[in-house]
Short mmCIF file of C-alpha atoms and ligand atoms in Angstrom, two decimals:
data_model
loop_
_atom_site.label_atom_id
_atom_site.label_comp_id
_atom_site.label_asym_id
_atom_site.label_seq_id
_atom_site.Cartn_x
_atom_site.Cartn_y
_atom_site.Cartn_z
CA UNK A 1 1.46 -5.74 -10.37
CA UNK A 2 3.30 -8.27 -12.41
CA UNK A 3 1.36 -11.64 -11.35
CA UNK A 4 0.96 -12.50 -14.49
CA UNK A 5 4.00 -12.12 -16.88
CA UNK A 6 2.60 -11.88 -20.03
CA UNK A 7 0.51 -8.84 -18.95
CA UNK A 8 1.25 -5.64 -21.27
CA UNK A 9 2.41 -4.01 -17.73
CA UNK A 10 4.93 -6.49 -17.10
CA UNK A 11 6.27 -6.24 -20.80
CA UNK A 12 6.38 -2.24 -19.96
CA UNK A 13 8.45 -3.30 -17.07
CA UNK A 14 10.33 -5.31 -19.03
CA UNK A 15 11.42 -2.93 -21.62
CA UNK A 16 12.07 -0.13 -18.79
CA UNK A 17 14.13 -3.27 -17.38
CA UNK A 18 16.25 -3.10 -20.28
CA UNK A 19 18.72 -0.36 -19.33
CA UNK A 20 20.29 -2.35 -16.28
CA UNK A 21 21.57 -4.93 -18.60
CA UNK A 22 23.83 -2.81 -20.45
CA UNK A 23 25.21 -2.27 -16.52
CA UNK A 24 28.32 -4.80 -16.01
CA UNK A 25 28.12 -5.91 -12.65
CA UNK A 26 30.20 -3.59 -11.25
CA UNK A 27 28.33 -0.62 -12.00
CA UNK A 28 24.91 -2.32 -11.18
CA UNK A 29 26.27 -3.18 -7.79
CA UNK A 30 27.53 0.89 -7.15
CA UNK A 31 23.96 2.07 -8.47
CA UNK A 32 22.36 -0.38 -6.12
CA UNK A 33 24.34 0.31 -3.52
CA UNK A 34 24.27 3.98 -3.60
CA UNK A 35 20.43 4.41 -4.30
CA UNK A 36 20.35 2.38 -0.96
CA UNK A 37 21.77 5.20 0.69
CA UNK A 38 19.22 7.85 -0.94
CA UNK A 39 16.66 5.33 0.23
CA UNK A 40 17.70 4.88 3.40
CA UNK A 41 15.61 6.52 6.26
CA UNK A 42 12.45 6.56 4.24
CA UNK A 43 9.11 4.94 3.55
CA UNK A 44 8.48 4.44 0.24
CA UNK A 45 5.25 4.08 -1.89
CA UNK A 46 6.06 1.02 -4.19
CA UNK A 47 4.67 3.29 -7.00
CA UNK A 48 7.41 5.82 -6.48
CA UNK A 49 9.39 5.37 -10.00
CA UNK A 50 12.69 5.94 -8.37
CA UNK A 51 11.55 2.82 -6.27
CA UNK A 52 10.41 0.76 -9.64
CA UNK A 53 13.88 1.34 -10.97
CA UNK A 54 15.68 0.11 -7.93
CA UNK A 55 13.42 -2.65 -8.10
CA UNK A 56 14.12 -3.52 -11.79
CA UNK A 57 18.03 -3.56 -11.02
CA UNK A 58 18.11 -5.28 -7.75
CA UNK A 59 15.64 -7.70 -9.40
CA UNK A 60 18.50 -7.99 -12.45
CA UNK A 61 21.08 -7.93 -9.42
CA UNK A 62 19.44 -10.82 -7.85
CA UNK A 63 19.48 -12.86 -11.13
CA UNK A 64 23.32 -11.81 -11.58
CA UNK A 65 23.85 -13.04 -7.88
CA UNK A 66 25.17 -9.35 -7.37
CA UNK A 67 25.70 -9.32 -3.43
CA UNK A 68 27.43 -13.20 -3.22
CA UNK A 69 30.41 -11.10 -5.59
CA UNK A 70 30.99 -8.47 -2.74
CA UNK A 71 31.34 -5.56 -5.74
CA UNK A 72 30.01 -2.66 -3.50
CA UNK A 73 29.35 -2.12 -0.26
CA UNK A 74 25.75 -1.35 0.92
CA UNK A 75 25.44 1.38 3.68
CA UNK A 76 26.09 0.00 6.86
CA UNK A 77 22.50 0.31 8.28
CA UNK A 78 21.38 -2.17 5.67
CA UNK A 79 21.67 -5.77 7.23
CA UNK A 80 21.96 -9.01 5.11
CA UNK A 81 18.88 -10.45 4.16
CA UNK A 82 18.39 -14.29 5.14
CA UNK A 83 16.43 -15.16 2.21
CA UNK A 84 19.00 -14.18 -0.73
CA UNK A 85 21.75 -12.31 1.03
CA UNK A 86 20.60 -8.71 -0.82
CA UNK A 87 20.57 -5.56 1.98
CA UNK A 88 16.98 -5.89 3.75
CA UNK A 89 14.47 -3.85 1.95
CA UNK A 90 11.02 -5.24 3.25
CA UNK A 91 7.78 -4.61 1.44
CA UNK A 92 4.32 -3.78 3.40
CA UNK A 93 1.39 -5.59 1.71
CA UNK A 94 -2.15 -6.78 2.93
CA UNK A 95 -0.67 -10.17 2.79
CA UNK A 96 1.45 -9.18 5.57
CA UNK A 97 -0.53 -12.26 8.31
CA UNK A 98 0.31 -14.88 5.72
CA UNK A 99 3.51 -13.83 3.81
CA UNK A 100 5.37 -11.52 6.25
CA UNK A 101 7.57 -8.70 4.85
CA UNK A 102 8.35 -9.39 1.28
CA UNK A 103 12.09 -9.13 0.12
CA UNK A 104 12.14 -6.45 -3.22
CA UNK A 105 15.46 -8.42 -3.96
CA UNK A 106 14.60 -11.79 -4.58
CA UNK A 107 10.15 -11.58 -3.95
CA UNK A 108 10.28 -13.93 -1.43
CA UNK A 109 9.76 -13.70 2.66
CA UNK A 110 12.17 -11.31 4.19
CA UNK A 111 10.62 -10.75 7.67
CA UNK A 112 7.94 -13.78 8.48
CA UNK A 113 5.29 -11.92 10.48
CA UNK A 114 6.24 -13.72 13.38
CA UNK A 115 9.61 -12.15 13.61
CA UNK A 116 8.30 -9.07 13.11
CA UNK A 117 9.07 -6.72 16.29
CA UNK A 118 5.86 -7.73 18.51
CA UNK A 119 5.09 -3.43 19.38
CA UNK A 120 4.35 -3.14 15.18
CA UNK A 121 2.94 -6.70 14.64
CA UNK A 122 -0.03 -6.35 16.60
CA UNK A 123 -0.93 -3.10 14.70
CA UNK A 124 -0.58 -4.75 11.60
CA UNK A 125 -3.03 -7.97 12.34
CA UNK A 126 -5.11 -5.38 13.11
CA UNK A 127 -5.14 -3.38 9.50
CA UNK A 128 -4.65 -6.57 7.90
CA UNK A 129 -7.31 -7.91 9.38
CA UNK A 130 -9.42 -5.23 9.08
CA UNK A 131 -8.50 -4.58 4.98
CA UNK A 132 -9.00 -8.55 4.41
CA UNK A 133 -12.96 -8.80 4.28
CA UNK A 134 -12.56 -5.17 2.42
CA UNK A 135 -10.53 -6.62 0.04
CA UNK A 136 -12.32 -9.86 -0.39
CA UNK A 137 -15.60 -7.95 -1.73
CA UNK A 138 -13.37 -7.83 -4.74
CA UNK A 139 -13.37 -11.42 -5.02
CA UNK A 140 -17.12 -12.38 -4.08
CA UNK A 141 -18.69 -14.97 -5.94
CA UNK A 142 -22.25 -15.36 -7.86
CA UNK A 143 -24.05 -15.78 -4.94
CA UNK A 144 -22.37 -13.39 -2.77
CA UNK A 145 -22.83 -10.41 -5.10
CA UNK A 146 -26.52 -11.49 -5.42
CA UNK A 147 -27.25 -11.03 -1.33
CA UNK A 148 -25.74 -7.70 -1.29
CA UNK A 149 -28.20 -6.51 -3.55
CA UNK A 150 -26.32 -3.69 -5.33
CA UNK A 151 -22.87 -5.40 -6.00
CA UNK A 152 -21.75 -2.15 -7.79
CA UNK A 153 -22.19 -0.10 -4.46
CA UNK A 154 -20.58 -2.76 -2.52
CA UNK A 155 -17.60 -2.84 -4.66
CA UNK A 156 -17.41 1.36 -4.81
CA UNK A 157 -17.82 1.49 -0.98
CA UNK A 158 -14.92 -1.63 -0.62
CA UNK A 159 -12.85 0.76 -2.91
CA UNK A 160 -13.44 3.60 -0.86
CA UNK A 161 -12.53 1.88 2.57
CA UNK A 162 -9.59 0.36 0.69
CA UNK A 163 -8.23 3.87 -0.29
CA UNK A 164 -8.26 4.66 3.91
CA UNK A 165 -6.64 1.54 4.62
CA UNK A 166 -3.78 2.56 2.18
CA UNK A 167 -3.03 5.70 3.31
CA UNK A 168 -3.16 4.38 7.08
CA UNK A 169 -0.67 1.89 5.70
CA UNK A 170 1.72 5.14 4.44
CA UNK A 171 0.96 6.96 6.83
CA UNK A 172 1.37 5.23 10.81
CA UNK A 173 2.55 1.69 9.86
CA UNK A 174 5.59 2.35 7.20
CA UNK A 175 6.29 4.86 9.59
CA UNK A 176 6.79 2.36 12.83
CA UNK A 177 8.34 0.05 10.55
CA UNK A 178 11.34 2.44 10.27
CA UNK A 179 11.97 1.96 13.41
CA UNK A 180 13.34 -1.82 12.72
CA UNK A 181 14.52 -1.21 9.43
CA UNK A 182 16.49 1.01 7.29
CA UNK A 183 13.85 1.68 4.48
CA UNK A 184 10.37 0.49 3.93
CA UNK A 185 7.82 -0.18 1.41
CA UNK A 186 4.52 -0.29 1.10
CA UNK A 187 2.00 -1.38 -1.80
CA UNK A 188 0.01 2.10 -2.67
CA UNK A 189 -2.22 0.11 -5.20
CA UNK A 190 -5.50 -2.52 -4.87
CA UNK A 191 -5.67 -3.97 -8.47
CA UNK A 192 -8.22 -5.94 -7.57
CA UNK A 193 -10.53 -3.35 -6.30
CA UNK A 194 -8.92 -1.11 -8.78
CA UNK A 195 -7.24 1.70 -5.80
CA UNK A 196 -4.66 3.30 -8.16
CA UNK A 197 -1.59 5.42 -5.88
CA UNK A 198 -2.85 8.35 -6.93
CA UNK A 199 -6.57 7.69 -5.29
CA UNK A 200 -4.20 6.80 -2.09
CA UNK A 201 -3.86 10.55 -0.71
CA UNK A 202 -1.66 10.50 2.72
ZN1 ZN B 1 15.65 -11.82 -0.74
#
């Protein structure tokens, strides 16, 4: 979603953004803290706007170093994160083999997938494994398209498995992952194969 920052979504974001930094850091580090506790227990679409708010000011609280100043206290099932220190909030995405759970604090690694709890991981090289050629349709070159005959089909059908593979994301794996964490994420959206949320129907 924002890959590339001068896209007009990432200026949108931006401008939504804008709000947190009339927060001191106090008051950002209370609304973190307490939207962590309505968060808590829950898997989250990463489309859910009360999600991409609590993403733009832990994102803001990350810049401010917010959780190094000890201004509010998380709730207690919330762990420290290793990569920035924020409360663990791990993202799901079909990168999962290659860049483990990703931190909505800081955007980097949270959970490498080989720390993540072996009962989950195996389901999840599975679906990643199984969404990666799906996926990868999206990115087929010249001669690629050419071999499948009708690329357009190919791409619609891609979509189509893509929108399964979602929901079985929101529906059994965020689930299991809930088990290990305190809230989860996952990624509702294939931009590349253009799956909006709402075509993701759990
Ligand atoms: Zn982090």
């Amino acid at each position: 979603m924002e890959t590339n920052p001068e896209s007009p979504l990432d200026l949108l974001w931006k401008e939504y953004g804008l709000v947190f930094h009339d927060f001191d850091d106090l008051t950002l580090a209370r609304w973190l803290a307490q939207t962590l506790g309505q968060l808590a227990g829950k898997a989250w679409r990463l489309s859910h706007p009360l999600l991409g708010a609590y993403r733009l000011a832990a994102q803001l609280g990350h810049e401010r170093q917010i959780w190094f100043k000890r201004l509010a206290m998380p709730p207690h099932a919330y762990t420290e994160s290793h990569c920035c220190r924020a409360p663990m909030l791990p993202l799901l995405t079909r990168d999962v083999r290659d860049t483990g759970l990703i931190c909505q604090h800081c955007s980097d690694t949270l959970v490498p997938f080989d720390e993540i709890p072996a009962e989950i991981r195996v389901q999840l090289e599975t679906w990643a494994a199984q969404y990666s050629p799906v996926h990868a349709v999206a990115h087929w070159d010249d001669r690629q398209r050419k071999s499948a005959g009708n690329y357009d089909r190919a791409y619609e059908q891609a979509a189509r498995e893509t929108e399964q593979l979602l929901a079985q994301a929101g529906r059994l794996l965020a689930p299991k992952l809930l088990e290990f964490y305190p809230a989860i994420v996952w990624e509702d959206q294939d931009e590349c194969l253009e799956v909006r949320p709402e075509d993701v129907l759990l």
